JSON list of C-alpha atoms in Angstrom, two decimals:
[
{"chain": "X", "resi": 9, "resn": "GLU", "atom": "CA", "xyz": [0.00, 0.00, 0.00]},
{"chain": "X", "resi": 10, "resn": "ALA", "atom": "CA", "xyz": [3.06, 2.17, -0.56]},
{"chain": "X", "resi": 11, "resn": "GLY", "atom": "CA", "xyz": [2.81, 4.25, 2.62]},
{"chain": "X", "resi": 12, "resn": "VAL", "atom": "CA", "xyz": [-0.76, 5.46, 2.21]},
{"chain": "X", "resi": 13, "resn": "VAL", "atom": "CA", "xyz": [-2.26, 6.05, 5.64]},
{"chain": "X", "resi": 14, "resn": "GLN", "atom": "CA", "xyz": [-5.98, 6.28, 6.13]},
{"chain": "X", "resi": 15, "resn": "SER", "atom": "CA", "xyz": [-7.70, 7.07, 9.38]},
{"chain": "X", "resi": 16, "resn": "PRO", "atom": "CA", "xyz": [-9.72, 5.98, 11.09]},
{"chain": "X", "resi": 17, "resn": "ARG", "atom": "CA", "xyz": [-9.69, 2.37, 9.91]},
{"chain": "X", "resi": 18, "resn": "TYR", "atom": "CA", "xyz": [-13.18, 1.75, 11.27]},
{"chain": "X", "resi": 19, "resn": "LYS", "atom": "CA", "xyz": [-16.01, 4.11, 12.15]},
{"chain": "X", "resi": 20, "resn": "ILE", "atom": "CA", "xyz": [-19.49, 3.41, 13.46]},
{"chain": "X", "resi": 21, "resn": "ILE", "atom": "CA", "xyz": [-21.98, 6.26, 13.62]},
{"chain": "X", "resi": 22, "resn": "GLU", "atom": "CA", "xyz": [-25.73, 6.76, 13.79]},
{"chain": "X", "resi": 23, "resn": "LYS", "atom": "CA", "xyz": [-27.57, 8.09, 10.79]},
{"chain": "X", "resi": 24, "resn": "LYS", "atom": "CA", "xyz": [-27.73, 11.86, 10.41]},
{"chain": "X", "resi": 25, "resn": "GLN", "atom": "CA", "xyz": [-24.36, 12.24, 12.16]},
{"chain": "X", "resi": 26, "resn": "PRO", "atom": "CA", "xyz": [-21.34, 13.78, 10.38]},
{"chain": "X", "resi": 27, "resn": "VAL", "atom": "CA", "xyz": [-18.20, 11.79, 9.66]},
{"chain": "X", "resi": 28, "resn": "ALA", "atom": "CA", "xyz": [-14.78, 12.56, 8.18]},
{"chain": "X", "resi": 29, "resn": "PHE", "atom": "CA", "xyz": [-12.05, 10.39, 6.70]},
{"chain": "X", "resi": 30, "resn": "TRP", "atom": "CA", "xyz": [-8.40, 11.32, 6.29]},
{"chain": "X", "resi": 31, "resn": "CYS", "atom": "CA", "xyz": [-5.89, 10.20, 3.72]},
{"chain": "X", "resi": 32, "resn": "ASN", "atom": "CA", "xyz": [-2.17, 10.81, 4.21]},
{"chain": "X", "resi": 33, "resn": "PRO", "atom": "CA", "xyz": [-0.11, 9.69, 1.20]},
{"chain": "X", "resi": 34, "resn": "ILE", "atom": "CA", "xyz": [3.64, 10.06, 1.04]},
{"chain": "X", "resi": 35, "resn": "SER", "atom": "CA", "xyz": [4.62, 13.14, -0.93]},
{"chain": "X", "resi": 36, "resn": "GLY", "atom": "CA", "xyz": [5.26, 13.06, -4.66]},
{"chain": "X", "resi": 37, "resn": "HIS", "atom": "CA", "xyz": [1.76, 12.14, -5.82]},
{"chain": "X", "resi": 38, "resn": "ASN", "atom": "CA", "xyz": [0.15, 14.66, -8.14]},
{"chain": "X", "resi": 39, "resn": "THR", "atom": "CA", "xyz": [-3.10, 12.75, -8.47]},
{"chain": "X", "resi": 40, "resn": "LEU", "atom": "CA", "xyz": [-5.27, 11.40, -5.69]},
{"chain": "X", "resi": 41, "resn": "TYR", "atom": "CA", "xyz": [-8.54, 9.50, -5.90]},
{"chain": "X", "resi": 42, "resn": "TRP", "atom": "CA", "xyz": [-11.28, 8.64, -3.45]},
{"chain": "X", "resi": 43, "resn": "TYR", "atom": "CA", "xyz": [-13.31, 5.50, -4.09]},
{"chain": "X", "resi": 44, "resn": "ARG", "atom": "CA", "xyz": [-16.28, 3.94, -2.32]},
{"chain": "X", "resi": 45, "resn": "GLN", "atom": "CA", "xyz": [-16.64, 0.16, -2.15]},
{"chain": "X", "resi": 46, "resn": "ASN", "atom": "CA", "xyz": [-19.95, -1.41, -1.23]},
{"chain": "X", "resi": 47, "resn": "LEU", "atom": "CA", "xyz": [-20.06, -4.95, 0.08]},
{"chain": "X", "resi": 48, "resn": "GLY", "atom": "CA", "xyz": [-19.44, -7.50, -2.67]},
{"chain": "X", "resi": 49, "resn": "GLN", "atom": "CA", "xyz": [-18.71, -4.86, -5.29]},
{"chain": "X", "resi": 50, "resn": "GLY", "atom": "CA", "xyz": [-15.59, -3.33, -6.80]},
{"chain": "X", "resi": 51, "resn": "PRO", "atom": "CA", "xyz": [-14.53, 0.19, -5.82]},
{"chain": "X", "resi": 52, "resn": "GLU", "atom": "CA", "xyz": [-16.32, 3.11, -7.50]},
{"chain": "X", "resi": 53, "resn": "LEU", "atom": "CA", "xyz": [-14.70, 6.47, -8.10]},
{"chain": "X", "resi": 54, "resn": "LEU", "atom": "CA", "xyz": [-16.02, 9.41, -6.09]},
{"chain": "X", "resi": 55, "resn": "ILE", "atom": "CA", "xyz": [-13.56, 12.20, -6.83]},
{"chain": "X", "resi": 56, "resn": "ARG", "atom": "CA", "xyz": [-10.20, 12.84, -8.46]},
{"chain": "X", "resi": 57, "resn": "TYR", "atom": "CA", "xyz": [-7.68, 15.50, -7.48]},
{"chain": "X", "resi": 58, "resn": "GLU", "atom": "CA", "xyz": [-4.81, 16.92, -9.48]},
{"chain": "X", "resi": 59, "resn": "ASN", "atom": "CA", "xyz": [-2.68, 18.55, -6.81]},
{"chain": "X", "resi": 60, "resn": "GLU", "atom": "CA", "xyz": [-5.18, 20.60, -4.78]},
{"chain": "X", "resi": 61, "resn": "GLU", "atom": "CA", "xyz": [-7.79, 20.90, -7.53]},
{"chain": "X", "resi": 62, "resn": "ALA", "atom": "CA", "xyz": [-10.78, 18.57, -7.80]},
{"chain": "X", "resi": 63, "resn": "VAL", "atom": "CA", "xyz": [-10.82, 17.85, -11.54]},
{"chain": "X", "resi": 64, "resn": "ASP", "atom": "CA", "xyz": [-13.59, 15.23, -11.52]},
{"chain": "X", "resi": 65, "resn": "ASP", "atom": "CA", "xyz": [-16.25, 15.17, -8.84]},
{"chain": "X", "resi": 66, "resn": "SER", "atom": "CA", "xyz": [-19.10, 14.08, -11.08]},
{"chain": "X", "resi": 67, "resn": "GLN", "atom": "CA", "xyz": [-19.74, 10.93, -9.02]},
{"chain": "X", "resi": 68, "resn": "LEU", "atom": "CA", "xyz": [-19.65, 12.69, -5.65]},
{"chain": "X", "resi": 69, "resn": "PRO", "atom": "CA", "xyz": [-23.10, 13.15, -4.06]},
{"chain": "X", "resi": 70, "resn": "LYS", "atom": "CA", "xyz": [-22.62, 16.84, -3.43]},
{"chain": "X", "resi": 71, "resn": "ASP", "atom": "CA", "xyz": [-25.67, 17.32, -1.27]},
{"chain": "X", "resi": 72, "resn": "ARG", "atom": "CA", "xyz": [-23.98, 15.50, 1.59]},
{"chain": "X", "resi": 73, "resn": "PHE", "atom": "CA", "xyz": [-20.39, 14.71, 0.54]},
{"chain": "X", "resi": 74, "resn": "SER", "atom": "CA", "xyz": [-17.48, 17.12, 0.42]},
{"chain": "X", "resi": 75, "resn": "ALA", "atom": "CA", "xyz": [-13.75, 16.74, 0.00]},
{"chain": "X", "resi": 76, "resn": "GLU", "atom": "CA", "xyz": [-10.62, 18.82, 0.11]},
{"chain": "X", "resi": 77, "resn": "ARG", "atom": "CA", "xyz": [-6.92, 18.39, -0.53]},
{"chain": "X", "resi": 78, "resn": "LEU", "atom": "CA", "xyz": [-4.98, 21.19, 1.08]},
{"chain": "X", "resi": 79, "resn": "LYS", "atom": "CA", "xyz": [-1.49, 21.86, -0.27]},
{"chain": "X", "resi": 80, "resn": "GLY", "atom": "CA", "xyz": [-1.91, 18.97, -2.70]},
{"chain": "X", "resi": 81, "resn": "VAL", "atom": "CA", "xyz": [-0.87, 16.27, -0.27]},
{"chain": "X", "resi": 82, "resn": "ASP", "atom": "CA", "xyz": [-3.28, 15.11, 2.45]},
{"chain": "X", "resi": 83, "resn": "SER", "atom": "CA", "xyz": [-6.97, 14.84, 1.74]},
{"chain": "X", "resi": 84, "resn": "THR", "atom": "CA", "xyz": [-10.21, 14.73, 3.70]},
{"chain": "X", "resi": 85, "resn": "LEU", "atom": "CA", "xyz": [-13.58, 13.28, 2.70]},
{"chain": "X", "resi": 86, "resn": "LYS", "atom": "CA", "xyz": [-16.63, 14.30, 4.71]},
{"chain": "X", "resi": 87, "resn": "ILE", "atom": "CA", "xyz": [-20.24, 13.14, 4.87]},
{"chain": "X", "resi": 88, "resn": "GLN", "atom": "CA", "xyz": [-22.86, 15.31, 6.53]},
{"chain": "X", "resi": 89, "resn": "PRO", "atom": "CA", "xyz": [-25.37, 13.99, 7.37]},
{"chain": "X", "resi": 90, "resn": "ALA", "atom": "CA", "xyz": [-24.66, 10.27, 6.93]},
{"chain": "X", "resi": 91, "resn": "GLU", "atom": "CA", "xyz": [-27.38, 7.93, 5.70]},
{"chain": "X", "resi": 92, "resn": "LEU", "atom": "CA", "xyz": [-27.75, 4.17, 6.11]},
{"chain": "X", "resi": 93, "resn": "GLY", "atom": "CA", "xyz": [-26.75, 3.64, 2.47]},
{"chain": "X", "resi": 94, "resn": "ASP", "atom": "CA", "xyz": [-23.38, 5.31, 3.06]},
{"chain": "X", "resi": 95, "resn": "SER", "atom": "CA", "xyz": [-22.13, 2.19, 4.87]},
{"chain": "X", "resi": 96, "resn": "ALA", "atom": "CA", "xyz": [-19.14, 1.12, 2.79]},
{"chain": "X", "resi": 97, "resn": "VAL", "atom": "CA", "xyz": [-15.35, 1.11, 2.66]},
{"chain": "X", "resi": 98, "resn": "TYR", "atom": "CA", "xyz": [-13.86, 4.43, 1.56]},
{"chain": "X", "resi": 99, "resn": "LEU", "atom": "CA", "xyz": [-10.54, 4.04, -0.22]},
{"chain": "X", "resi": 100, "resn": "CYS", "atom": "CA", "xyz": [-7.91, 6.65, -0.94]},
{"chain": "X", "resi": 101, "resn": "ALA", "atom": "CA", "xyz": [-5.58, 6.03, -3.90]},
{"chain": "X", "resi": 102, "resn": "PRO", "atom": "CA", "xyz": [-2.69, 8.26, -4.86]},
{"chain": "X", "resi": 103, "resn": "ASN", "atom": "CA", "xyz": [-1.16, 7.55, -8.23]},
{"chain": "X", "resi": 104, "resn": "ALA", "atom": "CA", "xyz": [2.36, 6.21, -8.50]},
{"chain": "X", "resi": 105, "resn": "PRO", "atom": "CA", "xyz": [5.10, 8.56, -7.31]},
{"chain": "X", "resi": 106, "resn": "ARG", "atom": "CA", "xyz": [6.40, 10.87, -10.02]},
{"chain": "X", "resi": 107, "resn": "GLU", "atom": "CA", "xyz": [9.84, 9.29, -10.11]},
{"chain": "X", "resi": 108, "resn": "THR", "atom": "CA", "xyz": [8.48, 5.84, -11.00]},
{"chain": "X", "resi": 109, "resn": "ASN", "atom": "CA", "xyz": [6.95, 7.13, -14.25]},
{"chain": "X", "resi": 110, "resn": "THR", "atom": "CA", "xyz": [4.21, 4.50, -14.23]},
{"chain": "X", "resi": 111, "resn": "ASP", "atom": "CA", "xyz": [0.46, 4.80, -14.48]},
{"chain": "X", "resi": 112, "resn": "THR", "atom": "CA", "xyz": [-0.67, 2.73, -11.54]},
{"chain": "X", "resi": 113, "resn": "GLN", "atom": "CA", "xyz": [-2.58, 3.51, -8.41]},
{"chain": "X", "resi": 114, "resn": "TYR", "atom": "CA", "xyz": [-1.64, 2.68, -4.85]},
{"chain": "X", "resi": 115, "resn": "PHE", "atom": "CA", "xyz": [-4.57, 2.14, -2.57]},
{"chain": "X", "resi": 116, "resn": "GLY", "atom": "CA", "xyz": [-4.73, 2.75, 1.13]},
{"chain": "X", "resi": 117, "resn": "PRO", "atom": "CA", "xyz": [-6.32, 0.15, 3.44]},
{"chain": "X", "resi": 118, "resn": "GLY", "atom": "CA", "xyz": [-9.57, 2.09, 3.51]},
{"chain": "X", "resi": 119, "resn": "THR", "atom": "CA", "xyz": [-11.96, 3.26, 6.20]},
{"chain": "X", "resi": 120, "resn": "ARG", "atom": "CA", "xyz": [-14.88, 0.95, 6.90]},
{"chain": "X", "resi": 121, "resn": "LEU", "atom": "CA", "xyz": [-17.93, 3.06, 7.73]},
{"chain": "X", "resi": 122, "resn": "THR", "atom": "CA", "xyz": [-21.00, 1.56, 9.38]},
{"chain": "X", "resi": 123, "resn": "VAL", "atom": "CA", "xyz": [-24.07, 3.77, 9.68]},
{"chain": "X", "resi": 124, "resn": "LEU", "atom": "CA", "xyz": [-26.69, 2.53, 12.15]},
{"chain": "A", "resi": 2, "resn": "ASP", "atom": "CA", "xyz": [-13.31, 1.93, -20.66]},
{"chain": "A", "resi": 3, "resn": "ALA", "atom": "CA", "xyz": [-13.79, -1.58, -22.01]},
{"chain": "A", "resi": 4, "resn": "LYS", "atom": "CA", "xyz": [-16.35, -3.82, -20.36]},
{"chain": "A", "resi": 5, "resn": "THR", "atom": "CA", "xyz": [-14.70, -6.91, -18.89]},
{"chain": "A", "resi": 6, "resn": "THR", "atom": "CA", "xyz": [-16.21, -10.25, -17.91]},
{"chain": "A", "resi": 7, "resn": "GLN", "atom": "CA", "xyz": [-14.69, -12.54, -15.31]},
{"chain": "A", "resi": 8, "resn": "PRO", "atom": "CA", "xyz": [-15.88, -15.70, -13.54]},
{"chain": "A", "resi": 9, "resn": "THR", "atom": "CA", "xyz": [-17.32, -14.97, -10.12]},
{"chain": "A", "resi": 10, "resn": "SER", "atom": "CA", "xyz": [-15.09, -17.44, -8.31]},
{"chain": "A", "resi": 11, "resn": "MET", "atom": "CA", "xyz": [-12.36, -20.02, -8.84]},
{"chain": "A", "resi": 12, "resn": "ASP", "atom": "CA", "xyz": [-10.49, -22.56, -6.75]},
{"chain": "A", "resi": 13, "resn": "CYS", "atom": "CA", "xyz": [-6.86, -23.58, -7.13]},
{"chain": "A", "resi": 14, "resn": "ALA", "atom": "CA", "xyz": [-4.66, -25.98, -5.18]},
{"chain": "A", "resi": 15, "resn": "GLU", "atom": "CA", "xyz": [-1.72, -24.53, -3.33]},
{"chain": "A", "resi": 16, "resn": "GLY", "atom": "CA", "xyz": [1.49, -24.84, -5.32]},
{"chain": "A", "resi": 17, "resn": "ARG", "atom": "CA", "xyz": [-0.29, -25.13, -8.65]},
{"chain": "A", "resi": 18, "resn": "ALA", "atom": "CA", "xyz": [-0.58, -22.43, -11.30]},
{"chain": "A", "resi": 19, "resn": "ALA", "atom": "CA", "xyz": [-3.69, -20.30, -11.01]},
{"chain": "A", "resi": 20, "resn": "ASN", "atom": "CA", "xyz": [-5.05, -19.17, -14.38]},
{"chain": "A", "resi": 21, "resn": "LEU", "atom": "CA", "xyz": [-7.61, -16.37, -14.20]},
{"chain": "A", "resi": 22, "resn": "PRO", "atom": "CA", "xyz": [-9.47, -15.57, -17.43]},
{"chain": "A", "resi": 23, "resn": "CYS", "atom": "CA", "xyz": [-10.90, -12.25, -18.51]},
{"chain": "A", "resi": 24, "resn": "ASN", "atom": "CA", "xyz": [-13.00, -11.42, -21.56]},
{"chain": "A", "resi": 25, "resn": "HIS", "atom": "CA", "xyz": [-12.75, -7.91, -23.00]},
{"chain": "A", "resi": 26, "resn": "SER", "atom": "CA", "xyz": [-14.17, -8.27, -26.50]},
{"chain": "A", "resi": 27, "resn": "THR", "atom": "CA", "xyz": [-14.95, -4.55, -26.84]},
{"chain": "A", "resi": 28, "resn": "ILE", "atom": "CA", "xyz": [-11.49, -3.34, -25.86]},
{"chain": "A", "resi": 29, "resn": "SER", "atom": "CA", "xyz": [-10.19, -0.55, -28.10]},
{"chain": "A", "resi": 30, "resn": "GLY", "atom": "CA", "xyz": [-6.75, -0.39, -29.65]},
{"chain": "A", "resi": 31, "resn": "ASN", "atom": "CA", "xyz": [-5.32, 2.05, -27.13]},
{"chain": "A", "resi": 32, "resn": "GLU", "atom": "CA", "xyz": [-6.68, 0.38, -24.02]},
{"chain": "A", "resi": 33, "resn": "TYR", "atom": "CA", "xyz": [-4.36, -1.55, -21.77]},
{"chain": "A", "resi": 34, "resn": "VAL", "atom": "CA", "xyz": [-5.43, -4.56, -19.73]},
{"chain": "A", "resi": 35, "resn": "TYR", "atom": "CA", "xyz": [-4.76, -4.00, -16.02]},
{"chain": "A", "resi": 36, "resn": "TRP", "atom": "CA", "xyz": [-4.96, -6.51, -13.21]},
{"chain": "A", "resi": 37, "resn": "TYR", "atom": "CA", "xyz": [-5.39, -5.58, -9.57]},
{"chain": "A", "resi": 38, "resn": "ARG", "atom": "CA", "xyz": [-6.13, -7.82, -6.62]},
{"chain": "A", "resi": 39, "resn": "GLN", "atom": "CA", "xyz": [-7.73, -7.16, -3.26]},
{"chain": "A", "resi": 40, "resn": "ILE", "atom": "CA", "xyz": [-6.91, -9.25, -0.25]},
{"chain": "A", "resi": 41, "resn": "HIS", "atom": "CA", "xyz": [-9.50, -9.25, 2.50]},
{"chain": "A", "resi": 42, "resn": "SER", "atom": "CA", "xyz": [-9.59, -5.98, 4.50]},
{"chain": "A", "resi": 43, "resn": "GLN", "atom": "CA", "xyz": [-6.96, -4.35, 2.30]},
{"chain": "A", "resi": 44, "resn": "GLY", "atom": "CA", "xyz": [-7.09, -1.92, -0.59]},
{"chain": "A", "resi": 45, "resn": "PRO", "atom": "CA", "xyz": [-6.59, -3.14, -4.16]},
{"chain": "A", "resi": 46, "resn": "GLN", "atom": "CA", "xyz": [-3.00, -3.87, -5.19]},
{"chain": "A", "resi": 47, "resn": "TYR", "atom": "CA", "xyz": [-1.59, -3.44, -8.68]},
{"chain": "A", "resi": 48, "resn": "ILE", "atom": "CA", "xyz": [-0.33, -6.68, -10.25]},
{"chain": "A", "resi": 49, "resn": "ILE", "atom": "CA", "xyz": [0.50, -6.21, -13.91]},
{"chain": "A", "resi": 50, "resn": "HIS", "atom": "CA", "xyz": [-0.68, -4.59, -17.13]},
{"chain": "A", "resi": 51, "resn": "GLY", "atom": "CA", "xyz": [-0.16, -5.05, -20.87]},
{"chain": "A", "resi": 52, "resn": "LEU", "atom": "CA", "xyz": [-1.27, -3.83, -24.27]},
{"chain": "A", "resi": 53, "resn": "LYS", "atom": "CA", "xyz": [-0.49, -6.49, -26.89]},
{"chain": "A", "resi": 54, "resn": "ASN", "atom": "CA", "xyz": [2.52, -8.47, -25.80]},
{"chain": "A", "resi": 55, "resn": "ASN", "atom": "CA", "xyz": [2.63, -10.96, -22.99]},
{"chain": "A", "resi": 56, "resn": "GLU", "atom": "CA", "xyz": [4.09, -9.54, -19.82]},
{"chain": "A", "resi": 57, "resn": "THR", "atom": "CA", "xyz": [5.79, -11.04, -16.78]},
{"chain": "A", "resi": 58, "resn": "ASN", "atom": "CA", "xyz": [6.91, -9.59, -13.48]},
{"chain": "A", "resi": 59, "resn": "GLU", "atom": "CA", "xyz": [7.76, -10.90, -10.06]},
{"chain": "A", "resi": 60, "resn": "MET", "atom": "CA", "xyz": [4.10, -11.39, -9.19]},
{"chain": "A", "resi": 61, "resn": "ALA", "atom": "CA", "xyz": [2.49, -12.85, -12.28]},
{"chain": "A", "resi": 62, "resn": "SER", "atom": "CA", "xyz": [2.35, -13.33, -16.03]},
{"chain": "A", "resi": 63, "resn": "LEU", "atom": "CA", "xyz": [-0.21, -11.81, -18.37]},
{"chain": "A", "resi": 64, "resn": "ILE", "atom": "CA", "xyz": [-1.13, -13.58, -21.58]},
{"chain": "A", "resi": 65, "resn": "ILE", "atom": "CA", "xyz": [-3.15, -11.51, -24.07]},
{"chain": "A", "resi": 66, "resn": "THR", "atom": "CA", "xyz": [-4.70, -13.20, -27.10]},
{"chain": "A", "resi": 67, "resn": "GLU", "atom": "CA", "xyz": [-3.66, -11.96, -30.51]},
{"chain": "A", "resi": 68, "resn": "ASP", "atom": "CA", "xyz": [-7.09, -10.43, -31.17]},
{"chain": "A", "resi": 69, "resn": "ARG", "atom": "CA", "xyz": [-6.94, -8.82, -27.70]},
{"chain": "A", "resi": 70, "resn": "LYS", "atom": "CA", "xyz": [-10.45, -9.97, -26.88]},
{"chain": "A", "resi": 71, "resn": "SER", "atom": "CA", "xyz": [-9.37, -11.92, -23.84]},
{"chain": "A", "resi": 72, "resn": "SER", "atom": "CA", "xyz": [-6.48, -12.39, -21.47]},
{"chain": "A", "resi": 73, "resn": "THR", "atom": "CA", "xyz": [-5.29, -14.70, -18.72]},
{"chain": "A", "resi": 74, "resn": "LEU", "atom": "CA", "xyz": [-3.51, -13.79, -15.52]},
{"chain": "A", "resi": 75, "resn": "ILE", "atom": "CA", "xyz": [-1.20, -16.56, -14.36]},
{"chain": "A", "resi": 76, "resn": "LEU", "atom": "CA", "xyz": [0.08, -16.96, -10.82]},
{"chain": "A", "resi": 77, "resn": "PRO", "atom": "CA", "xyz": [2.71, -19.63, -11.40]},
{"chain": "A", "resi": 78, "resn": "HIS", "atom": "CA", "xyz": [2.89, -21.17, -7.94]},
{"chain": "A", "resi": 79, "resn": "ALA", "atom": "CA", "xyz": [-0.14, -20.14, -5.95]},
{"chain": "A", "resi": 80, "resn": "THR", "atom": "CA", "xyz": [0.12, -19.81, -2.19]},
{"chain": "A", "resi": 81, "resn": "LEU", "atom": "CA", "xyz": [-2.57, -19.39, 0.44]},
{"chain": "A", "resi": 82, "resn": "ARG", "atom": "CA", "xyz": [-1.72, -15.67, 0.54]},
{"chain": "A", "resi": 83, "resn": "ASP", "atom": "CA", "xyz": [-2.88, -15.36, -3.06]},
{"chain": "A", "resi": 84, "resn": "THR", "atom": "CA", "xyz": [-6.48, -15.85, -1.96]},
{"chain": "A", "resi": 85, "resn": "ALA", "atom": "CA", "xyz": [-8.10, -12.58, -3.01]},
{"chain": "A", "resi": 86, "resn": "VAL", "atom": "CA", "xyz": [-10.50, -10.91, -5.43]},
{"chain": "A", "resi": 87, "resn": "TYR", "atom": "CA", "xyz": [-8.79, -10.32, -8.78]},
{"chain": "A", "resi": 88, "resn": "TYR", "atom": "CA", "xyz": [-9.97, -7.47, -11.01]},
{"chain": "A", "resi": 89, "resn": "CYS", "atom": "CA", "xyz": [-9.36, -7.22, -14.75]},
{"chain": "A", "resi": 90, "resn": "ILE", "atom": "CA", "xyz": [-9.72, -3.64, -16.05]},
{"chain": "A", "resi": 91, "resn": "GLY", "atom": "CA", "xyz": [-9.45, -2.13, -19.50]},
{"chain": "A", "resi": 92, "resn": "ASP", "atom": "CA", "xyz": [-8.17, 1.45, -19.52]},
{"chain": "A", "resi": 93, "resn": "SER", "atom": "CA", "xyz": [-6.49, 3.73, -22.04]},
{"chain": "A", "resi": 94, "resn": "GLY", "atom": "CA", "xyz": [-4.95, 6.18, -19.61]},
{"chain": "A", "resi": 95, "resn": "GLY", "atom": "CA", "xyz": [-3.46, 4.07, -16.90]},
{"chain": "A", "resi": 96, "resn": "GLY", "atom": "CA", "xyz": [-6.48, 4.79, -14.79]},
{"chain": "A", "resi": 97, "resn": "ALA", "atom": "CA", "xyz": [-5.73, 8.50, -14.89]},
{"chain": "A", "resi": 98, "resn": "ASP", "atom": "CA", "xyz": [-9.45, 9.25, -14.93]},
{"chain": "A", "resi": 99, "resn": "GLY", "atom": "CA", "xyz": [-10.07, 6.68, -12.25]},
{"chain": "A", "resi": 100, "resn": "LEU", "atom": "CA", "xyz": [-10.29, 2.91, -12.59]},
{"chain": "A", "resi": 101, "resn": "THR", "atom": "CA", "xyz": [-13.57, 1.18, -13.43]},
{"chain": "A", "resi": 102, "resn": "PHE", "atom": "CA", "xyz": [-13.77, -1.98, -11.36]},
{"chain": "A", "resi": 103, "resn": "GLY", "atom": "CA", "xyz": [-16.19, -4.84, -11.98]},
{"chain": "A", "resi": 104, "resn": "LYS", "atom": "CA", "xyz": [-16.94, -7.49, -9.40]},
{"chain": "A", "resi": 105, "resn": "GLY", "atom": "CA", "xyz": [-13.77, -9.46, -10.14]},
{"chain": "A", "resi": 106, "resn": "THR", "atom": "CA", "xyz": [-12.97, -13.13, -9.54]},
{"chain": "A", "resi": 107, "resn": "HIS", "atom": "CA", "xyz": [-12.74, -14.45, -6.02]},
{"chain": "A", "resi": 108, "resn": "LEU", "atom": "CA", "xyz": [-9.77, -16.82, -6.16]},
{"chain": "A", "resi": 109, "resn": "ILE", "atom": "CA", "xyz": [-9.56, -19.30, -3.32]},
{"chain": "A", "resi": 110, "resn": "ILE", "atom": "CA", "xyz": [-6.32, -21.21, -2.88]},
{"chain": "A", "resi": 111, "resn": "GLN", "atom": "CA", "xyz": [-6.96, -24.56, -1.25]},
{"chain": "A", "resi": 112, "resn": "PRO", "atom": "CA", "xyz": [-4.30, -26.14, 1.01]}
]
């Protein structure tokens, strides 16, 4: 997982509560993605960042989801208020470090959110 | 991105070669075939990718048919730690716009 830290690893909240996830990749990643993975499904893209700019947030439910990437390194994904259907694993994926010159993504371990 | 079709699950005996098929009959000429795997409670992990030629690295080999409509990921000597969901993805930009995952193949390595 190439040094991608996500916190918390697990979160249980009641519906209508807010929640935030953090992603701390090692430096050197221009591009960063957030994915959501429902049980038994593959990950689905939520938002893509190029440095600090969100260049594709078309799949992000903007009524309740927000994200930011300050200084083009760490990133935060927030849900307010959470709904039962938001229960999923939220994955952060920086692209490969610039010096490797490859087009692959490195995924963090994810945050498993349970909304009761 | 090309639509890919994979079997839902497969079993393989430990120590044997695991051959995971993927159909991508609508793949376009500039789309690569990528393979990722996801071990339980972890994020997906890149394995290998290729365009036309067969590829091999320390993890696996990728065999792409001449017409590029299908491919096979080969784990030459499967171990119990290879039990995971394996995703085959067609993408022209290295996933730069974000990867499109299907449901993948759940590979179970039997002792």
